């Protein structure tokens, strides 16, 4: 093989191996991505309801609901906002969710978390999913069911 072709071939092989990250093949990261996707699907359902909490509080005030209910709504809104601000993407995995909620802002890629071992990333994403499910349960307990 000619020296130029050898250099070209080695460079091409290096580029291809860099593009095909082993992280994308890691089953633990795939599991983490599945947890993340489930969590963001729940987030998309809850977000409009969370955005209506202030309006709901006004209705509840008029209905003279206990102050504890109002405090619980405030706490729930804060928990959701904290959950969003701590949401971490799974490195190397595609993500399709969008956020169109105006005043909220959050980051998904914390450089210190991107280097977590796959097992820890999976555990983090599982905990993230568990947390949003808990918020969902609390929200369902505090808000009226939609009218059919």
Tab-separated table of N, CA and C in Angstrom:
chain	number	residue	atom	x	y	z
A	1	UNK	N	0.853	-1.164	0.000
A	1	UNK	CA	0.000	0.000	0.000
A	1	UNK	C	0.898	1.225	0.000
A	2	UNK	N	0.511	2.213	-0.766
A	2	UNK	CA	1.298	3.442	-0.842
A	2	UNK	C	1.173	4.219	0.462
A	3	UNK	N	2.196	4.966	0.832
A	3	UNK	CA	2.164	5.702	2.094
A	3	UNK	C	0.962	6.649	2.203
A	4	UNK	N	0.614	7.341	1.129
A	4	UNK	CA	-0.519	8.265	1.185
A	4	UNK	C	-1.828	7.519	1.420
A	5	UNK	N	-1.969	6.365	0.769
A	5	UNK	CA	-3.193	5.577	0.944
A	5	UNK	C	-3.265	5.011	2.358
A	6	UNK	N	-2.116	4.613	2.883
A	6	UNK	CA	-2.087	4.088	4.242
A	6	UNK	C	-2.514	5.163	5.241
A	7	UNK	N	-1.979	6.365	5.088
A	7	UNK	CA	-2.347	7.469	5.977
A	7	UNK	C	-3.835	7.772	5.830
A	8	UNK	N	-4.327	7.819	4.600
A	8	UNK	CA	-5.734	8.092	4.345
A	8	UNK	C	-6.612	7.018	4.991
A	9	UNK	N	-6.233	5.756	4.820
A	9	UNK	CA	-7.009	4.652	5.373
A	9	UNK	C	-7.029	4.708	6.891
A	10	UNK	N	-5.883	4.959	7.496
A	10	UNK	CA	-5.817	5.058	8.950
A	10	UNK	C	-6.658	6.230	9.470
A	11	UNK	N	-6.600	7.359	8.783
A	11	UNK	CA	-7.402	8.518	9.186
A	11	UNK	C	-8.895	8.211	9.053
A	12	UNK	N	-9.274	7.546	7.968
A	12	UNK	CA	-10.672	7.200	7.759
A	12	UNK	C	-11.154	6.235	8.840
A	13	UNK	N	-10.340	5.243	9.161
A	13	UNK	CA	-10.713	4.285	10.202
A	13	UNK	C	-10.852	4.983	11.558
A	14	UNK	N	-9.952	5.893	11.848
A	14	UNK	CA	-10.016	6.635	13.100
A	14	UNK	C	-11.269	7.491	13.182
A	15	UNK	N	-11.600	8.136	12.083
A	15	UNK	CA	-12.794	8.986	12.053
A	15	UNK	C	-14.055	8.145	12.220
A	16	UNK	N	-14.102	7.009	11.568
A	16	UNK	CA	-15.274	6.144	11.675
A	16	UNK	C	-15.436	5.603	13.087
A	17	UNK	N	-14.342	5.227	13.695
A	17	UNK	CA	-14.465	4.702	15.057
A	17	UNK	C	-14.858	5.799	16.035
A	18	UNK	N	-14.425	7.027	15.791
A	18	UNK	CA	-14.812	8.138	16.662
A	18	UNK	C	-16.292	8.453	16.513
A	19	UNK	N	-16.811	8.301	15.300
A	19	UNK	CA	-18.226	8.598	15.053
A	19	UNK	C	-19.142	7.527	15.618
A	20	UNK	N	-18.682	6.308	15.668
A	20	UNK	CA	-19.539	5.236	16.186
A	20	UNK	C	-19.184	4.990	17.639
A	21	UNK	N	-19.680	5.856	18.480
A	21	UNK	CA	-19.360	5.802	19.905
A	21	UNK	C	-19.846	4.507	20.526
A	22	UNK	N	-19.016	3.942	21.370
A	22	UNK	CA	-19.413	2.720	22.063
A	22	UNK	C	-20.520	2.994	23.065
A	23	UNK	N	-20.648	4.272	23.501
A	23	UNK	CA	-21.728	4.622	24.420
A	23	UNK	C	-23.090	4.331	23.818
A	24	UNK	N	-23.225	4.546	22.508
A	24	UNK	CA	-24.518	4.335	21.867
A	24	UNK	C	-24.890	2.862	21.860
A	25	UNK	N	-23.937	1.994	21.987
A	25	UNK	CA	-24.203	0.569	21.982
A	25	UNK	C	-24.381	0.013	23.389
A	26	UNK	N	-24.102	0.799	24.381
A	26	UNK	CA	-24.172	0.341	25.759
A	26	UNK	C	-25.622	0.113	26.161
A	27	UNK	N	-25.987	-1.116	26.523
A	27	UNK	CA	-27.379	-1.391	26.898
A	27	UNK	C	-27.843	-0.587	28.123
A	28	UNK	N	-26.919	-0.287	29.020
A	28	UNK	CA	-27.294	0.519	30.188
A	28	UNK	C	-27.689	1.933	29.774
A	29	UNK	N	-26.980	2.489	28.789
A	29	UNK	CA	-27.335	3.823	28.312
A	29	UNK	C	-28.635	3.792	27.515
A	30	UNK	N	-28.875	2.705	26.822
A	30	UNK	CA	-30.161	2.574	26.124
A	30	UNK	C	-31.302	2.499	27.132
A	31	UNK	N	-31.077	1.788	28.213
A	31	UNK	CA	-32.081	1.710	29.281
A	31	UNK	C	-32.277	3.091	29.902
A	32	UNK	N	-31.177	3.801	30.126
A	32	UNK	CA	-31.249	5.161	30.673
A	32	UNK	C	-32.051	6.062	29.744
A	33	UNK	N	-31.818	5.933	28.447
A	33	UNK	CA	-32.547	6.749	27.468
A	33	UNK	C	-34.035	6.423	27.475
A	34	UNK	N	-34.376	5.163	27.675
A	34	UNK	CA	-35.788	4.771	27.743
A	34	UNK	C	-36.449	5.393	28.971
A	35	UNK	N	-35.770	5.385	30.112
A	35	UNK	CA	-36.304	6.026	31.320
A	35	UNK	C	-36.485	7.528	31.076
A	36	UNK	N	-35.475	8.114	30.445
A	36	UNK	CA	-35.523	9.550	30.164
A	36	UNK	C	-36.722	9.882	29.262
A	37	UNK	N	-36.931	9.089	28.247
A	37	UNK	CA	-38.038	9.335	27.325
A	37	UNK	C	-39.382	9.202	28.038
A	38	UNK	N	-39.512	8.199	28.888
A	38	UNK	CA	-40.751	8.045	29.664
A	38	UNK	C	-40.981	9.262	30.560
A	39	UNK	N	-39.926	9.729	31.188
A	39	UNK	CA	-40.038	10.880	32.089
A	39	UNK	C	-40.445	12.137	31.334
A	40	UNK	N	-39.865	12.359	30.170
A	40	UNK	CA	-40.195	13.568	29.430
A	40	UNK	C	-41.580	13.478	28.787
A	41	UNK	N	-42.061	12.266	28.552
A	41	UNK	CA	-43.434	12.101	28.076
A	41	UNK	C	-44.413	12.514	29.174
A	42	UNK	N	-44.145	12.098	30.401
A	42	UNK	CA	-44.978	12.499	31.541
A	42	UNK	C	-44.876	14.010	31.749
A	43	UNK	N	-43.675	14.532	31.632
A	43	UNK	CA	-43.458	15.975	31.772
A	43	UNK	C	-44.348	16.755	30.797
A	44	UNK	N	-44.416	16.315	29.567
A	44	UNK	CA	-45.214	17.010	28.553
A	44	UNK	C	-46.697	17.016	28.910
A	45	UNK	N	-47.161	15.975	29.572
A	45	UNK	CA	-48.559	15.904	29.992
A	45	UNK	C	-48.806	16.810	31.206
A	46	UNK	N	-47.869	16.828	32.119
A	46	UNK	CA	-48.043	17.586	33.359
A	46	UNK	C	-47.842	19.086	33.191
A	47	UNK	N	-46.989	19.461	32.287
A	47	UNK	CA	-46.592	20.862	32.178
A	47	UNK	C	-47.760	21.835	32.008
A	48	UNK	N	-48.718	21.572	31.138
A	48	UNK	CA	-49.850	22.510	31.030
A	48	UNK	C	-50.645	22.612	32.331
A	49	UNK	N	-50.752	21.513	33.046
A	49	UNK	CA	-51.472	21.525	34.319
A	49	UNK	C	-50.707	22.329	35.372
A	50	UNK	N	-49.398	22.157	35.395
A	50	UNK	CA	-48.559	22.911	36.330
A	50	UNK	C	-48.656	24.399	36.017
A	51	UNK	N	-48.666	24.736	34.726
A	51	UNK	CA	-48.756	26.138	34.326
A	51	UNK	C	-50.086	26.773	34.735
A	52	UNK	N	-51.094	25.976	35.053
A	52	UNK	CA	-52.402	26.487	35.456
A	52	UNK	C	-52.591	26.525	36.973
A	53	UNK	N	-51.557	26.198	37.709
A	53	UNK	CA	-51.691	26.150	39.171
A	53	UNK	C	-52.094	27.497	39.752
A	54	UNK	N	-51.527	28.591	39.266
A	54	UNK	CA	-51.885	29.898	39.818
A	54	UNK	C	-53.369	30.193	39.607
A	55	UNK	N	-53.893	29.845	38.449
A	55	UNK	CA	-55.325	30.029	38.182
A	55	UNK	C	-56.155	29.133	39.091
A	56	UNK	N	-55.701	27.916	39.270
A	56	UNK	CA	-56.410	26.980	40.135
A	56	UNK	C	-56.432	27.486	41.581
A	57	UNK	N	-55.330	28.072	42.012
A	57	UNK	CA	-55.285	28.628	43.364
A	57	UNK	C	-56.316	29.735	43.537
A	58	UNK	N	-56.514	30.535	42.511
A	58	UNK	CA	-57.525	31.597	42.588
A	58	UNK	C	-58.923	31.000	42.751
A	59	UNK	N	-59.197	29.935	42.020
A	59	UNK	CA	-60.482	29.250	42.142
A	59	UNK	C	-60.621	28.654	43.534
A	60	UNK	N	-59.566	27.998	43.997
A	60	UNK	CA	-59.610	27.376	45.323
A	60	UNK	C	-59.763	28.418	46.428
A	61	UNK	N	-59.167	29.588	46.234
A	61	UNK	CA	-59.313	30.664	47.221
A	61	UNK	C	-60.774	31.093	47.292
A	62	UNK	N	-61.393	31.246	46.133
A	62	UNK	CA	-62.808	31.620	46.095
A	62	UNK	C	-63.681	30.534	46.735
A	63	UNK	N	-63.251	29.295	46.620
A	63	UNK	CA	-63.988	28.181	47.221
A	63	UNK	C	-63.619	27.976	48.693
A	64	UNK	N	-62.718	28.809	49.188
A	64	UNK	CA	-62.261	28.765	50.576
A	64	UNK	C	-61.636	27.403	50.946
A	65	UNK	N	-60.821	26.916	50.032
A	65	UNK	CA	-60.083	25.675	50.318
A	65	UNK	C	-59.068	25.967	51.417
A	66	UNK	N	-58.698	24.975	52.178
A	66	UNK	CA	-57.730	25.184	53.272
A	66	UNK	C	-56.376	25.697	52.760
A	67	UNK	N	-55.725	26.466	53.609
A	67	UNK	CA	-54.406	27.011	53.270
A	67	UNK	C	-53.414	25.901	52.964
A	68	UNK	N	-53.596	24.750	53.579
A	68	UNK	CA	-52.691	23.623	53.336
A	68	UNK	C	-52.764	23.168	51.879
A	69	UNK	N	-53.934	23.261	51.276
A	69	UNK	CA	-54.076	22.888	49.865
A	69	UNK	C	-53.285	23.863	48.997
A	70	UNK	N	-53.382	25.146	49.316
A	70	UNK	CA	-52.644	26.169	48.566
A	70	UNK	C	-51.132	25.956	48.701
A	71	UNK	N	-50.714	25.667	49.904
A	71	UNK	CA	-49.285	25.419	50.138
A	71	UNK	C	-48.832	24.177	49.378
A	72	UNK	N	-49.677	23.176	49.333
A	72	UNK	CA	-49.336	21.956	48.591
A	72	UNK	C	-49.205	22.242	47.099
A	73	UNK	N	-50.081	23.092	46.569
A	73	UNK	CA	-49.984	23.465	45.156
A	73	UNK	C	-48.695	24.222	44.876
A	74	UNK	N	-48.356	25.154	45.764
A	74	UNK	CA	-47.092	25.891	45.610
A	74	UNK	C	-45.903	24.934	45.657
A	75	UNK	N	-45.946	24.010	46.594
A	75	UNK	CA	-44.870	23.034	46.748
A	75	UNK	C	-44.756	22.149	45.504
A	76	UNK	N	-45.884	21.773	44.973
A	76	UNK	CA	-45.900	20.930	43.784
A	76	UNK	C	-45.320	21.664	42.578
A	77	UNK	N	-45.707	22.912	42.419
A	77	UNK	CA	-45.175	23.709	41.311
A	77	UNK	C	-43.660	23.848	41.435
A	78	UNK	N	-43.198	24.101	42.642
A	78	UNK	CA	-41.749	24.230	42.886
A	78	UNK	C	-41.043	22.901	42.615
A	79	UNK	N	-41.642	21.799	43.031
A	79	UNK	CA	-41.032	20.482	42.790
A	79	UNK	C	-40.902	20.211	41.293
A	80	UNK	N	-41.917	20.576	40.533
A	80	UNK	CA	-41.871	20.368	39.087
A	80	UNK	C	-40.779	21.231	38.457
A	81	UNK	N	-40.716	22.484	38.845
A	81	UNK	CA	-39.692	23.382	38.302
A	81	UNK	C	-38.288	22.901	38.668
A	82	UNK	N	-38.118	22.433	39.896
A	82	UNK	CA	-36.822	21.877	40.306
A	82	UNK	C	-36.495	20.629	39.498
A	83	UNK	N	-37.503	19.784	39.294
A	83	UNK	CA	-37.308	18.562	38.512
A	83	UNK	C	-36.826	18.935	37.110
A	84	UNK	N	-37.489	19.900	36.500
A	84	UNK	CA	-37.092	20.318	35.150
A	84	UNK	C	-35.671	20.869	35.116
A	85	UNK	N	-35.335	21.662	36.106
A	85	UNK	CA	-34.006	22.284	36.094
A	85	UNK	C	-32.897	21.262	36.329
A	86	UNK	N	-33.248	20.108	36.881
A	86	UNK	CA	-32.251	19.069	37.129
A	86	UNK	C	-32.274	17.947	36.096
A	87	UNK	N	-33.091	18.093	35.070
A	87	UNK	CA	-33.197	17.076	34.031
A	87	UNK	C	-31.890	16.977	33.254
A	88	UNK	N	-31.424	15.766	33.077
A	88	UNK	CA	-30.142	15.520	32.412
A	88	UNK	C	-30.387	14.610	31.208
A	89	UNK	N	-29.849	14.997	30.067
A	89	UNK	CA	-29.932	14.163	28.871
A	89	UNK	C	-28.967	12.988	29.005
A	90	UNK	N	-29.264	11.921	28.291
A	90	UNK	CA	-28.364	10.779	28.233
A	90	UNK	C	-27.387	11.046	27.091
A	91	UNK	N	-26.098	11.128	27.387
A	91	UNK	CA	-25.118	11.447	26.352
A	91	UNK	C	-25.157	10.448	25.190
A	92	UNK	N	-25.101	10.989	23.992
A	92	UNK	CA	-25.020	10.151	22.805
A	92	UNK	C	-26.335	9.558	22.355
A	93	UNK	N	-27.405	9.841	23.068
A	93	UNK	CA	-28.696	9.283	22.695
A	93	UNK	C	-29.557	10.385	22.083
A	94	UNK	N	-30.287	10.027	21.027
A	94	UNK	CA	-31.170	11.035	20.432
A	94	UNK	C	-32.317	11.361	21.373
A	95	UNK	N	-32.758	12.593	21.338
A	95	UNK	CA	-33.904	12.980	22.151
A	95	UNK	C	-34.813	13.841	21.292
A	96	UNK	N	-36.109	13.607	21.447
A	96	UNK	CA	-37.063	14.244	20.559
A	96	UNK	C	-38.017	15.181	21.269
A	97	UNK	N	-37.888	15.339	22.569
A	97	UNK	CA	-38.838	16.188	23.263
A	97	UNK	C	-38.511	17.658	23.060
A	98	UNK	N	-39.538	18.478	23.149
A	98	UNK	CA	-39.359	19.918	23.024
A	98	UNK	C	-39.985	20.584	24.232
A	99	UNK	N	-39.572	21.789	24.450
A	99	UNK	CA	-40.099	22.538	25.588
A	99	UNK	C	-40.589	23.878	25.069
A	100	UNK	N	-41.880	24.097	25.142
A	100	UNK	CA	-42.477	25.333	24.654
A	100	UNK	C	-43.280	25.962	25.781
A	101	UNK	N	-42.619	26.300	26.842
A	101	UNK	CA	-43.358	26.784	27.987
A	101	UNK	C	-42.860	28.134	28.476
A	102	UNK	N	-42.511	28.970	27.558
A	102	UNK	CA	-42.241	30.365	27.861
A	102	UNK	C	-41.245	30.633	28.950
A	103	UNK	N	-41.733	30.958	30.135
A	103	UNK	CA	-40.890	31.485	31.193
A	103	UNK	C	-39.958	30.467	31.832
A	104	UNK	N	-40.173	29.197	31.615
A	104	UNK	CA	-39.285	28.192	32.197
A	104	UNK	C	-37.993	28.127	31.398
A	105	UNK	N	-36.921	27.868	32.077
A	105	UNK	CA	-35.681	27.600	31.356
A	105	UNK	C	-34.900	26.571	32.143
A	106	UNK	N	-34.254	25.704	31.431
A	106	UNK	CA	-33.445	24.693	32.094
A	106	UNK	C	-32.430	24.141	31.115
A	107	UNK	N	-31.418	23.538	31.671
A	107	UNK	CA	-30.359	22.961	30.855
A	107	UNK	C	-30.442	21.459	30.952
A	108	UNK	N	-30.083	20.814	29.848
A	108	UNK	CA	-30.136	19.359	29.840
A	108	UNK	C	-28.762	18.717	29.895
A	109	UNK	N	-27.743	19.421	29.583
A	109	UNK	CA	-26.441	18.780	29.476
A	109	UNK	C	-25.460	19.385	30.469
A	110	UNK	N	-25.362	18.799	31.609
A	110	UNK	CA	-24.378	19.201	32.595
A	110	UNK	C	-23.108	18.415	32.303
A	111	UNK	N	-22.047	19.130	31.982
A	111	UNK	CA	-20.807	18.467	31.572
A	111	UNK	C	-20.299	17.498	32.630
A	112	UNK	N	-20.535	17.797	33.898
A	112	UNK	CA	-20.040	16.905	34.948
A	112	UNK	C	-20.837	15.607	34.978
A	113	UNK	N	-22.084	15.643	34.536
A	113	UNK	CA	-22.906	14.443	34.546
A	113	UNK	C	-22.770	13.644	33.252
A	114	UNK	N	-22.333	14.283	32.198
A	114	UNK	CA	-22.181	13.590	30.919
A	114	UNK	C	-21.132	12.483	31.004
A	115	UNK	N	-20.225	12.598	31.949
A	115	UNK	CA	-19.166	11.603	32.092
A	115	UNK	C	-19.491	10.516	33.120
A	116	UNK	N	-20.725	10.480	33.599
A	116	UNK	CA	-21.099	9.439	34.552
A	116	UNK	C	-20.962	8.063	33.906
A	117	UNK	N	-20.547	7.083	34.665
A	117	UNK	CA	-20.556	5.715	34.136
A	117	UNK	C	-21.982	5.334	33.751
A	118	UNK	N	-22.110	4.444	32.793
A	118	UNK	CA	-23.413	4.059	32.252
A	118	UNK	C	-24.382	3.595	33.341
A	119	UNK	N	-23.891	2.835	34.291
A	119	UNK	CA	-24.763	2.328	35.357
A	119	UNK	C	-25.324	3.476	36.198
A	120	UNK	N	-24.487	4.451	36.509
A	120	UNK	CA	-24.942	5.596	37.291
A	120	UNK	C	-25.919	6.461	36.486
A	121	UNK	N	-25.666	6.593	35.174
A	121	UNK	CA	-26.588	7.360	34.331
A	121	UNK	C	-27.944	6.665	34.291
A	122	UNK	N	-27.945	5.345	34.186
A	122	UNK	CA	-29.198	4.601	34.201
A	122	UNK	C	-29.939	4.821	35.516
A	123	UNK	N	-29.211	4.729	36.628
A	123	UNK	CA	-29.824	4.919	37.938
A	123	UNK	C	-30.372	6.338	38.097
A	124	UNK	N	-29.637	7.324	37.600
A	124	UNK	CA	-30.085	8.716	37.647
A	124	UNK	C	-31.376	8.889	36.856
A	125	UNK	N	-31.417	8.299	35.667
A	125	UNK	CA	-32.608	8.432	34.833
A	125	UNK	C	-33.800	7.687	35.448
A	126	UNK	N	-33.544	6.563	36.069
A	126	UNK	CA	-34.616	5.824	36.746
A	126	UNK	C	-35.184	6.668	37.887
A	127	UNK	N	-34.308	7.308	38.648
A	127	UNK	CA	-34.753	8.168	39.742
A	127	UNK	C	-35.506	9.385	39.208
A	128	UNK	N	-35.063	9.932	38.098
A	128	UNK	CA	-35.758	11.058	37.469
A	128	UNK	C	-37.174	10.652	37.088
A	129	UNK	N	-37.320	9.466	36.527
A	129	UNK	CA	-38.640	8.954	36.162
A	129	UNK	C	-39.505	8.754	37.400
A	130	UNK	N	-38.943	8.177	38.433
A	130	UNK	CA	-39.689	7.971	39.675
A	130	UNK	C	-40.163	9.309	40.243
A	131	UNK	N	-39.318	10.310	40.202
A	131	UNK	CA	-39.662	11.624	40.752
A	131	UNK	C	-40.812	12.272	39.985
A	132	UNK	N	-40.790	12.210	38.664
A	132	UNK	CA	-41.867	12.847	37.902
A	132	UNK	C	-43.174	12.076	38.074
A	133	UNK	N	-43.083	10.764	38.280
A	133	UNK	CA	-44.296	9.984	38.556
A	133	UNK	C	-44.888	10.387	39.905
A	134	UNK	N	-44.044	10.672	40.889
A	134	UNK	CA	-44.527	11.123	42.192
A	134	UNK	C	-45.202	12.489	42.077
A	135	UNK	N	-44.618	13.360	41.279
A	135	UNK	CA	-45.228	14.670	41.044
A	135	UNK	C	-46.582	14.490	40.366
A	136	UNK	N	-46.654	13.568	39.425
A	136	UNK	CA	-47.910	13.298	38.718
A	136	UNK	C	-48.997	12.838	39.699
A	137	UNK	N	-48.651	11.938	40.592
A	137	UNK	CA	-49.615	11.447	41.580
A	137	UNK	C	-50.105	12.595	42.452
A	138	UNK	N	-49.173	13.404	42.943
A	138	UNK	CA	-49.547	14.542	43.799
A	138	UNK	C	-50.436	15.522	43.050
A	139	UNK	N	-50.108	15.790	41.781
A	139	UNK	CA	-50.910	16.709	40.990
A	139	UNK	C	-52.324	16.164	40.795
A	140	UNK	N	-52.424	14.887	40.521
A	140	UNK	CA	-53.743	14.269	40.342
A	140	UNK	C	-54.574	14.322	41.624
A	141	UNK	N	-53.913	14.231	42.767
A	141	UNK	CA	-54.614	14.306	44.048
A	141	UNK	C	-55.127	15.721	44.350
A	142	UNK	N	-54.397	16.722	43.870
A	142	UNK	CA	-54.717	18.111	44.209
A	142	UNK	C	-55.574	18.842	43.188
A	143	UNK	N	-55.715	18.283	42.014
A	143	UNK	CA	-56.451	18.983	40.953
A	143	UNK	C	-57.675	18.176	40.554
A	144	UNK	N	-58.685	18.892	40.097
A	144	UNK	CA	-59.899	18.193	39.686
A	144	UNK	C	-59.673	17.399	38.395
A	145	UNK	N	-60.417	16.319	38.279
A	145	UNK	CA	-60.361	15.531	37.057
A	145	UNK	C	-61.046	16.308	35.943
A	146	UNK	N	-60.561	16.184	34.712
A	146	UNK	CA	-61.198	16.909	33.608
A	146	UNK	C	-62.634	16.424	33.387
A	147	UNK	N	-63.472	17.343	32.977
A	147	UNK	CA	-64.864	16.995	32.696
A	147	UNK	C	-64.954	16.205	31.386
A	148	UNK	N	-65.756	15.127	31.377
A	148	UNK	CA	-65.866	14.332	30.144
A	148	UNK	C	-66.640	15.043	29.061
